[in-house]
Amino acid sequence: MYIDDFSSLKLWNCTNTQKPYCAQILGDMGAEVIKIEHPTRGDDTRAWGPPFAPYKDRRAGEGESAYYLSVNRNKKSVAVSFKEKDGARLIQTLAADVDVIVENYLPGTLKKYGLDYKTLSNVNPRLIYASITGYGQTGPYSSRAGFDVMVEAEMGLMHITGPRDGPPVKVGVAVTDLTTGLYAANSILAAIIERGQSGQGQSLDVCLSDCQVATLANMAQSVLVTGERDGGRYGTSHPSVVPYRAFRTKDGDVLIGGANDRLFGILAKCLGKAEWASDERFSSNSARVANREVLEKMIEDMTSSRPSQEWLDTFEGTGLAYAKINDIKDTLEHSHGTRSPWCNYMTCFTARALYSKLTPSLPFLLVVARDMIKQVQHPAYGKLKVLNSPVKYSRTQPSIRTPPPLLGEHTDEVLRDMLRLGEDEIKRLRENKVVGGESSTT
């Protein structure tokens, strides 16, 4: 099932790296997404491995990279070179009948091929054209290429990420790319709503640098309020809330969030130090921030005396915010995100208790409870597990209808069904290397 209002929405996606995340979100909602790729090499991320999901059929090569598979479901792949005149004309014809275009080329690049917003909107005035770049369509850096990590560095995020006394580090995923994709998807949805009122499309200038600055949030606002430089890196700590960080245990680490006076009081009791709550050094958050080093050492002296699981058991049911720090494999097998066949949402914690007593050799006993892992049938790999769309709707629900496509998997289908080209013309385009992908006639 998908969101019916989007089932007639046509979008073509001419992007590389994480920018396809935006189009994937819309595809999950039901939009028909046509991914335009280079005829021979395709999306750059197809080669961003290992790891690869290996081909299990006659195809040569290492397979599809996990990176590519993560952001390209619910799309049709059309392999066409717009640098060829015939290829540009194909895309121009296609653009006349689509609702949305998402592209991430440097400003001015697509104008050379007649694929810019001004040219295409003259033919299709209802077109919504989202350009995702590193630094935007205007400004002194507009001509500069920008990848996630460069923007993390340039726009402040890397400076505040990492251990207190260590070097700046990047976030573990391409978070700036991902948040930019989210902003772009939201902006496209807003433009669709506005188009319903005005009848007109518009261009959207979305860039990593703006989105990264916007997501600095409270950290940026603190600098705007004080006029002073930020406090640098705090590791897992919060610059304005104490205690709020990972504390060492006897065998690992536990994240604890005593984010207000009530929660700090609960933590103090759990640690067997109820008197801390009335200590004037710790009686308010501002006092705890002022005495951060003293309090955090006192807490860690306690937490380091017992194993992580004992602390998790102690904190359970108290109302305190806490968490074990899991690696990704443990996360994907987490009992909150999983359930056994005999348990429903209300009893998933019972299943967790049961699962914790079972042998570790059964890591895949549990299946998706919060529905965050799905299985699809990939044409060359077979059964493929992928992450699901995270929002749960009460009536309609985004869905994974198709796996990430092979390069040019839908070239013939789109040329034939959407552009009404005959088999002879498709064959000519393929022979002239204007389009790629396997022929549907072979």
Short mmCIF file of C-alpha atoms in Angstrom, two decimals:
data_model
loop_
_atom_site.label_atom_id
_atom_site.label_comp_id
_atom_site.label_asym_id
_atom_site.label_seq_id
_atom_site.Cartn_x
_atom_site.Cartn_y
_atom_site.Cartn_z
CA MET A 1 0.00 0.00 0.00
CA TYR A 2 1.18 3.53 -0.65
CA ILE A 3 -0.14 7.06 -0.33
CA ASP A 4 -2.70 7.29 -3.14
CA ASP A 5 -2.30 11.03 -3.68
CA PHE A 6 1.28 10.42 -4.85
CA SER A 7 0.62 7.42 -7.09
CA SER A 8 0.26 9.66 -10.16
CA LEU A 9 3.30 11.80 -9.32
CA LYS A 10 6.13 11.40 -11.84
CA LEU A 11 9.65 12.40 -10.87
CA TRP A 12 12.97 12.05 -12.60
CA ASN A 13 16.05 11.87 -10.52
CA CYS A 14 19.39 12.85 -12.05
CA THR A 15 21.69 12.68 -9.03
CA ASN A 16 24.66 10.84 -7.56
CA THR A 17 25.86 9.97 -4.04
CA GLN A 18 23.38 10.66 -1.22
CA LYS A 19 21.16 13.11 -3.13
CA PRO A 20 19.00 10.15 -4.31
CA TYR A 21 17.77 9.98 -0.69
CA CYS A 22 15.32 12.79 -1.48
CA ALA A 23 13.84 10.91 -4.45
CA GLN A 24 13.71 7.67 -2.46
CA ILE A 25 11.55 9.33 0.19
CA LEU A 26 9.08 10.45 -2.48
CA GLY A 27 9.25 7.01 -4.09
CA ASP A 28 8.32 5.40 -0.78
CA MET A 29 5.26 7.66 -0.71
CA GLY A 30 4.13 6.33 -4.06
CA ALA A 31 5.73 8.60 -6.66
CA GLU A 32 6.96 7.01 -9.87
CA VAL A 33 10.68 7.82 -9.78
CA ILE A 34 12.78 7.56 -12.94
CA LYS A 35 16.49 7.52 -12.18
CA ILE A 36 18.60 8.92 -15.04
CA GLU A 37 22.07 7.32 -15.11
CA HIS A 38 25.14 7.26 -17.31
CA PRO A 39 24.79 4.37 -19.81
CA THR A 40 27.96 2.52 -18.79
CA ARG A 41 29.10 3.51 -15.30
CA GLY A 42 25.78 4.57 -13.80
CA ASP A 43 25.45 6.25 -10.42
CA ASP A 44 28.90 6.67 -8.85
CA THR A 45 27.76 4.93 -5.68
CA ARG A 46 27.25 1.65 -7.52
CA ALA A 47 31.03 1.27 -7.21
CA TRP A 48 31.30 2.53 -3.62
CA GLY A 49 32.23 -0.77 -2.01
CA PRO A 50 32.98 -3.09 -0.46
CA PRO A 51 30.68 -4.37 0.77
CA PHE A 52 28.77 -5.49 -2.30
CA ALA A 53 25.65 -7.58 -2.67
CA PRO A 54 27.12 -10.08 -5.16
CA TYR A 55 25.34 -10.99 -8.36
CA LYS A 56 23.97 -14.52 -8.23
CA ASP A 57 23.15 -14.81 -11.91
CA ARG A 58 25.18 -14.63 -15.11
CA ARG A 59 26.18 -10.97 -14.67
CA ALA A 60 29.85 -10.15 -14.36
CA GLY A 61 31.22 -7.82 -11.72
CA GLU A 62 31.32 -7.51 -7.96
CA GLY A 63 27.63 -6.78 -7.56
CA GLU A 64 25.70 -3.79 -6.24
CA SER A 65 27.32 -1.76 -3.47
CA ALA A 66 25.55 -1.55 -0.13
CA TYR A 67 25.92 2.23 -0.42
CA TYR A 68 23.92 2.30 -3.65
CA LEU A 69 21.33 -0.13 -2.33
CA SER A 70 20.63 2.11 0.68
CA VAL A 71 19.11 5.05 -1.23
CA ASN A 72 17.68 3.77 -4.51
CA ARG A 73 14.65 1.57 -3.89
CA ASN A 74 11.31 2.36 -5.55
CA LYS A 75 13.02 3.73 -8.66
CA LYS A 76 13.26 2.87 -12.33
CA SER A 77 16.72 3.12 -13.87
CA VAL A 78 17.01 4.65 -17.33
CA ALA A 79 20.55 4.67 -18.71
CA VAL A 80 20.90 7.60 -21.10
CA SER A 81 23.69 10.04 -21.95
CA PHE A 82 22.42 13.61 -22.08
CA LYS A 83 25.76 14.65 -23.55
CA GLU A 84 24.53 13.07 -26.78
CA LYS A 85 22.00 15.25 -28.61
CA ASP A 86 19.57 12.36 -28.96
CA GLY A 87 19.92 11.66 -25.25
CA ALA A 88 19.25 15.27 -24.28
CA ARG A 89 16.16 15.27 -26.51
CA LEU A 90 14.89 12.12 -24.83
CA ILE A 91 15.17 13.72 -21.41
CA GLN A 92 13.59 16.96 -22.65
CA THR A 93 10.64 14.98 -23.96
CA LEU A 94 10.38 13.09 -20.70
CA ALA A 95 10.56 16.32 -18.69
CA ALA A 96 7.51 17.66 -20.49
CA ASP A 97 5.41 15.02 -18.75
CA VAL A 98 6.90 14.84 -15.24
CA ASP A 99 5.93 16.69 -12.08
CA VAL A 100 9.32 16.97 -10.41
CA ILE A 101 12.98 16.94 -11.41
CA VAL A 102 15.73 16.45 -8.82
CA GLU A 103 19.30 17.10 -9.99
CA ASN A 104 22.64 17.75 -8.32
CA TYR A 105 24.96 19.12 -10.99
CA LEU A 106 27.05 22.25 -10.56
CA PRO A 107 25.08 25.41 -11.42
CA GLY A 108 24.94 25.96 -15.17
CA THR A 109 25.96 22.42 -16.14
CA LEU A 110 22.58 21.26 -17.42
CA LYS A 111 21.90 24.53 -19.26
CA LYS A 112 24.42 23.45 -21.90
CA TYR A 113 22.13 20.55 -22.78
CA GLY A 114 18.82 22.40 -22.59
CA LEU A 115 17.96 20.66 -19.32
CA ASP A 116 17.91 23.68 -17.00
CA TYR A 117 14.79 24.92 -15.22
CA LYS A 118 14.20 27.93 -17.47
CA THR A 119 14.26 25.84 -20.65
CA LEU A 120 12.18 22.96 -19.33
CA SER A 121 9.62 25.14 -17.53
CA ASN A 122 8.83 26.89 -20.80
CA VAL A 123 7.53 23.54 -22.03
CA ASN A 124 6.16 22.37 -18.68
CA PRO A 125 5.13 25.38 -16.54
CA ARG A 126 3.92 23.09 -13.73
CA LEU A 127 7.40 21.61 -13.34
CA ILE A 128 8.99 21.62 -9.88
CA TYR A 129 12.76 21.58 -10.36
CA ALA A 130 14.90 20.88 -7.29
CA SER A 131 18.62 21.59 -7.67
CA ILE A 132 20.73 20.09 -4.87
CA THR A 133 24.30 21.37 -4.75
CA GLY A 134 27.10 21.82 -2.26
CA TYR A 135 26.91 25.59 -1.93
CA GLY A 136 23.83 26.77 -3.82
CA GLN A 137 23.01 28.49 -7.10
CA THR A 138 24.34 31.85 -5.91
CA GLY A 139 27.18 33.12 -3.73
CA PRO A 140 30.98 33.02 -3.96
CA TYR A 141 31.18 29.22 -3.53
CA SER A 142 28.41 28.32 -5.98
CA SER A 143 30.83 26.91 -8.55
CA ARG A 144 32.62 24.75 -5.99
CA ALA A 145 31.88 21.03 -5.78
CA GLY A 146 30.76 20.01 -2.32
CA PHE A 147 30.63 16.60 -0.68
CA ASP A 148 29.15 15.90 2.73
CA VAL A 149 32.42 15.81 4.68
CA MET A 150 33.68 19.09 3.18
CA VAL A 151 30.48 20.84 4.21
CA GLU A 152 30.60 19.25 7.67
CA ALA A 153 34.04 20.82 8.01
CA GLU A 154 33.32 24.21 6.47
CA MET A 155 29.94 24.79 8.11
CA GLY A 156 30.78 24.08 11.73
CA LEU A 157 29.59 20.53 12.38
CA MET A 158 33.00 18.87 12.42
CA HIS A 159 34.35 21.49 14.82
CA ILE A 160 31.81 20.48 17.47
CA THR A 161 32.03 16.72 16.84
CA GLY A 162 34.58 14.50 18.56
CA PRO A 163 36.21 13.99 21.96
CA ARG A 164 36.79 17.00 24.20
CA ASP A 165 40.58 16.89 23.93
CA GLY A 166 40.82 15.20 20.54
CA PRO A 167 40.73 16.28 16.90
CA PRO A 168 37.54 17.12 14.99
CA VAL A 169 35.84 14.10 13.43
CA LYS A 170 33.13 13.48 10.86
CA VAL A 171 29.79 12.01 11.82
CA GLY A 172 29.56 8.26 11.19
CA VAL A 173 27.08 8.62 8.32
CA ALA A 174 26.78 11.31 5.64
CA VAL A 175 24.46 13.28 7.88
CA THR A 176 24.62 16.52 5.89
CA ASP A 177 23.66 14.70 2.70
CA LEU A 178 20.82 12.96 4.50
CA THR A 179 19.40 16.08 6.14
CA THR A 180 19.66 17.91 2.83
CA GLY A 181 17.68 15.11 1.22
CA LEU A 182 15.02 15.46 3.93
CA TYR A 183 14.85 19.25 3.47
CA ALA A 184 14.61 18.79 -0.30
CA ALA A 185 11.80 16.24 -0.02
CA ASN A 186 9.84 18.49 2.34
CA SER A 187 10.36 21.46 0.03
CA ILE A 188 9.13 19.48 -2.97
CA LEU A 189 6.00 18.44 -1.08
CA ALA A 190 5.37 22.08 -0.12
CA ALA A 191 5.84 23.15 -3.75
CA ILE A 192 3.36 20.49 -4.88
CA ILE A 193 0.78 21.84 -2.43
CA GLU A 194 1.40 25.40 -3.63
CA ARG A 195 1.13 24.29 -7.26
CA GLY A 196 -2.31 22.94 -6.48
CA GLN A 197 -3.34 26.50 -5.63
CA SER A 198 -1.42 28.50 -8.23
CA GLY A 199 -1.12 26.01 -11.07
CA GLN A 200 2.54 26.95 -11.39
CA GLY A 201 5.74 25.06 -10.72
CA GLN A 202 8.95 26.61 -9.41
CA SER A 203 12.65 25.98 -8.94
CA LEU A 204 14.07 24.98 -5.57
CA ASP A 205 17.65 25.92 -4.66
CA VAL A 206 18.68 23.38 -2.00
CA CYS A 207 22.28 23.13 -0.86
CA LEU A 208 24.27 21.20 1.69
CA SER A 209 25.82 24.31 3.21
CA ASP A 210 22.48 26.00 3.99
CA CYS A 211 20.98 22.80 5.36
CA GLN A 212 24.04 22.18 7.52
CA VAL A 213 23.89 25.69 8.96
CA ALA A 214 20.17 25.24 9.66
CA THR A 215 20.79 22.00 11.56
CA LEU A 216 23.38 23.61 13.83
CA ALA A 217 20.22 24.58 15.70
CA ASN A 218 20.86 25.37 19.39
CA MET A 219 24.61 25.51 18.86
CA ALA A 220 24.27 28.29 16.30
CA GLN A 221 21.64 30.07 18.38
CA SER A 222 23.99 30.09 21.37
CA VAL A 223 26.61 31.92 19.32
CA LEU A 224 23.98 34.34 17.97
CA VAL A 225 22.85 35.10 21.53
CA THR A 226 26.28 35.49 23.13
CA GLY A 227 28.36 36.72 20.21
CA GLU A 228 31.10 34.41 21.46
CA ARG A 229 32.79 31.41 19.86
CA ASP A 230 31.31 28.00 20.56
CA GLY A 231 32.77 25.80 23.27
CA GLY A 232 34.22 23.28 20.85
CA ARG A 233 33.83 19.54 21.15
CA TYR A 234 32.12 17.80 24.05
CA GLY A 235 32.33 14.16 22.99
CA THR A 236 29.05 12.54 24.02
CA SER A 237 28.36 15.35 26.51
CA HIS A 238 25.83 18.14 26.01
CA PRO A 239 27.22 21.68 26.22
CA SER A 240 24.18 22.98 28.12
CA VAL A 241 22.86 19.97 30.07
CA VAL A 242 24.59 17.93 32.81
CA PRO A 243 24.66 14.97 33.27
CA TYR A 244 24.06 14.01 29.66
CA ARG A 245 26.76 11.74 28.22
CA ALA A 246 28.22 8.25 28.04
CA PHE A 247 29.74 6.97 31.27
CA ARG A 248 32.23 4.14 31.51
CA THR A 249 31.04 0.92 33.14
CA LYS A 250 32.98 -2.14 34.20
CA ASP A 251 32.64 -3.67 30.75
CA GLY A 252 31.58 -0.89 28.38
CA ASP A 253 29.61 2.35 28.35
CA VAL A 254 26.10 3.50 29.16
CA LEU A 255 24.54 6.77 27.97
CA ILE A 256 22.68 8.60 30.75
CA GLY A 257 20.47 11.67 30.35
CA GLY A 258 19.69 13.46 33.60
CA ALA A 259 18.28 16.35 31.59
CA ASN A 260 16.33 18.06 34.40
CA ASP A 261 16.25 18.19 38.18
CA ARG A 262 13.72 15.36 38.49
CA LEU A 263 15.73 13.03 36.28
CA PHE A 264 18.93 13.91 38.09
CA GLY A 265 17.22 13.00 41.35
CA ILE A 266 16.25 9.61 39.90
CA LEU A 267 19.82 9.03 38.74
CA ALA A 268 21.21 9.95 42.14
CA LYS A 269 18.91 7.40 43.82
CA CYS A 270 19.84 4.72 41.29
CA LEU A 271 23.50 5.32 42.05
CA GLY A 272 22.81 5.09 45.78
CA LYS A 273 23.66 8.77 46.21
CA ALA A 274 20.26 10.41 46.81
CA GLU A 275 21.97 13.21 48.74
CA TRP A 276 23.48 14.55 45.52
CA ALA A 277 20.09 15.98 44.53
CA SER A 278 20.14 18.39 47.49
CA ASP A 279 23.83 19.29 47.15
CA GLU A 280 23.90 22.98 46.19
CA ARG A 281 26.59 22.22 43.61
CA PHE A 282 24.14 20.01 41.74
CA SER A 283 20.67 21.27 42.73
CA SER A 284 19.96 22.96 39.38
CA ASN A 285 21.07 22.36 35.83
CA SER A 286 23.06 25.60 35.71
CA ALA A 287 24.86 24.55 38.90
CA ARG A 288 25.57 21.13 37.43
CA VAL A 289 26.96 22.71 34.26
CA ALA A 290 29.22 24.93 36.37
CA ASN A 291 30.44 21.86 38.26
CA ARG A 292 30.48 19.53 35.27
CA GLU A 293 33.93 18.01 35.81
CA VAL A 294 33.34 17.27 39.49
CA LEU A 295 29.91 15.71 38.98
CA GLU A 296 30.81 13.67 35.92
CA LYS A 297 33.81 12.18 37.73
CA MET A 298 31.63 11.30 40.72
CA ILE A 299 29.09 9.59 38.46
CA GLU A 300 31.73 7.65 36.53
CA ASP A 301 33.38 6.51 39.75
CA MET A 302 30.06 4.82 40.50
CA THR A 303 29.16 3.49 37.05
CA SER A 304 32.61 1.99 36.45
CA SER A 305 32.15 -0.33 39.42
CA ARG A 306 29.47 -2.49 37.79
CA PRO A 307 28.80 -4.06 34.35
CA SER A 308 26.59 -2.27 31.85
CA GLN A 309 23.74 -4.76 32.08
CA GLU A 310 23.46 -4.31 35.84
CA TRP A 311 23.04 -0.57 35.36
CA LEU A 312 20.48 -1.11 32.59
CA ASP A 313 18.51 -3.38 34.93
CA THR A 314 18.78 -0.79 37.72
CA PHE A 315 17.54 2.05 35.50
CA GLU A 316 14.70 0.05 33.90
CA GLY A 317 11.27 1.35 34.92
CA THR A 318 12.56 4.37 36.88
CA GLY A 319 11.73 6.96 34.22
CA LEU A 320 15.39 7.80 33.69
CA ALA A 321 16.56 8.26 30.10
CA TYR A 322 19.40 5.83 29.40
CA ALA A 323 20.77 3.59 26.67
CA LYS A 324 23.38 1.00 25.94
CA ILE A 325 25.74 1.98 23.12
CA ASN A 326 25.19 -0.59 20.38
CA ASP A 327 27.06 -1.26 17.18
CA ILE A 328 25.04 -1.36 13.96
CA LYS A 329 24.61 -5.14 13.91
CA ASP A 330 23.22 -5.09 17.44
CA THR A 331 21.01 -2.16 16.45
CA LEU A 332 19.52 -4.09 13.54
CA GLU A 333 18.82 -7.00 15.88
CA HIS A 334 17.55 -4.77 18.71
CA SER A 335 14.48 -6.05 20.51
CA HIS A 336 12.65 -2.71 20.19
CA GLY A 337 13.10 -2.83 16.43
CA THR A 338 12.35 -6.53 16.25
CA ARG A 339 9.79 -9.07 17.39
CA SER A 340 9.28 -12.79 17.23
CA PRO A 341 6.39 -14.33 15.25
CA TRP A 342 4.41 -14.88 18.44
CA CYS A 343 4.63 -11.35 19.77
CA ASN A 344 2.81 -8.16 18.88
CA TYR A 345 3.76 -4.54 19.53
CA MET A 346 2.40 -4.58 23.08
CA THR A 347 4.41 -7.64 24.06
CA CYS A 348 7.69 -6.95 22.29
CA PHE A 349 9.38 -6.28 25.63
CA THR A 350 8.33 -9.73 26.82
CA ALA A 351 9.97 -11.10 23.70
CA ARG A 352 13.07 -9.10 24.51
CA ALA A 353 13.30 -10.70 27.94
CA LEU A 354 12.85 -14.12 26.37
CA TYR A 355 15.34 -13.43 23.60
CA SER A 356 17.99 -12.32 26.09
CA LYS A 357 17.89 -15.82 27.59
CA LEU A 358 18.29 -17.57 24.25
CA THR A 359 21.58 -18.56 22.70
CA PRO A 360 23.45 -15.83 20.79
CA SER A 361 23.59 -18.25 17.85
CA LEU A 362 20.02 -17.24 16.96
CA PRO A 363 20.53 -13.58 15.99
CA PHE A 364 17.84 -13.61 13.30
CA LEU A 365 15.11 -15.33 15.35
CA LEU A 366 13.38 -11.99 15.70
CA VAL A 367 11.73 -10.27 12.75
CA VAL A 368 10.75 -6.66 12.35
CA ALA A 369 8.46 -5.28 15.06
CA ARG A 370 8.71 -1.59 14.38
CA ASP A 371 8.84 -2.67 10.74
CA MET A 372 12.24 -1.09 10.15
CA ILE A 373 13.66 -3.96 8.10
CA LYS A 374 12.03 -5.29 4.95
CA GLN A 375 12.95 -8.01 2.50
CA VAL A 376 12.65 -7.52 -1.25
CA GLN A 377 13.47 -9.70 -4.22
CA HIS A 378 16.40 -8.26 -6.17
CA PRO A 379 16.63 -9.42 -9.81
CA ALA A 380 20.33 -10.31 -9.61
CA TYR A 381 21.04 -10.80 -5.90
CA GLY A 382 17.89 -12.54 -4.72
CA LYS A 383 16.40 -11.90 -1.29
CA LEU A 384 17.69 -8.53 -0.08
CA LYS A 385 17.12 -6.95 3.33
CA VAL A 386 16.73 -3.17 3.32
CA LEU A 387 15.75 -0.47 5.80
CA ASN A 388 12.13 0.63 5.75
CA SER A 389 10.54 4.08 5.77
CA PRO A 390 10.40 5.13 9.46
CA VAL A 391 7.05 6.94 9.82
CA LYS A 392 3.96 4.91 10.68
CA TYR A 393 0.67 6.25 9.28
CA SER A 394 -2.74 5.34 10.71
CA ARG A 395 -4.50 4.98 7.33
CA THR A 396 -1.95 5.05 4.52
CA GLN A 397 1.60 3.82 4.59
CA PRO A 398 4.72 4.29 2.45
CA SER A 399 5.94 1.01 1.04
CA ILE A 400 8.88 -0.64 -0.67
CA ARG A 401 7.35 -1.80 -3.93
CA THR A 402 10.52 -2.44 -5.93
CA PRO A 403 14.20 -3.12 -5.08
CA PRO A 404 17.02 -0.78 -6.11
CA PRO A 405 17.25 -1.20 -9.89
CA LEU A 406 20.03 -2.60 -11.99
CA LEU A 407 21.73 -0.11 -14.30
CA GLY A 408 19.36 0.63 -17.18
CA GLU A 409 16.90 -2.01 -16.02
CA HIS A 410 13.93 0.08 -17.16
CA THR A 411 15.41 1.89 -20.16
CA ASP A 412 13.33 0.04 -22.75
CA GLU A 413 10.18 0.19 -20.62
CA VAL A 414 10.34 3.97 -20.21
CA LEU A 415 11.32 4.65 -23.82
CA ARG A 416 8.53 2.41 -25.06
CA ASP A 417 5.72 3.17 -22.62
CA MET A 418 6.34 6.82 -21.74
CA LEU A 419 8.04 8.15 -24.88
CA ARG A 420 6.23 5.84 -27.33
CA LEU A 421 9.42 4.82 -29.14
CA GLY A 422 9.42 1.74 -31.36
CA GLU A 423 11.80 -1.18 -31.00
CA ASP A 424 13.83 -0.14 -34.05
CA GLU A 425 14.42 3.35 -32.64
CA ILE A 426 15.38 1.94 -29.25
CA LYS A 427 17.79 -0.44 -30.96
CA ARG A 428 19.36 2.48 -32.89
CA LEU A 429 19.83 4.51 -29.71
CA ARG A 430 21.47 1.55 -28.00
CA GLU A 431 23.80 0.86 -30.93
CA ASN A 432 24.84 4.54 -30.93
CA LYS A 433 25.51 4.31 -27.17
CA VAL A 434 22.92 6.97 -26.41
CA VAL A 435 21.16 4.60 -24.02
CA GLY A 436 22.30 1.58 -22.05
CA GLY A 437 20.95 -1.31 -20.06
CA GLU A 438 19.88 -4.73 -21.17
CA SER A 439 17.55 -4.84 -24.15
CA SER A 440 14.09 -6.17 -23.33
CA THR A 441 14.17 -8.06 -26.63
CA THR A 442 17.25 -10.16 -25.73
#
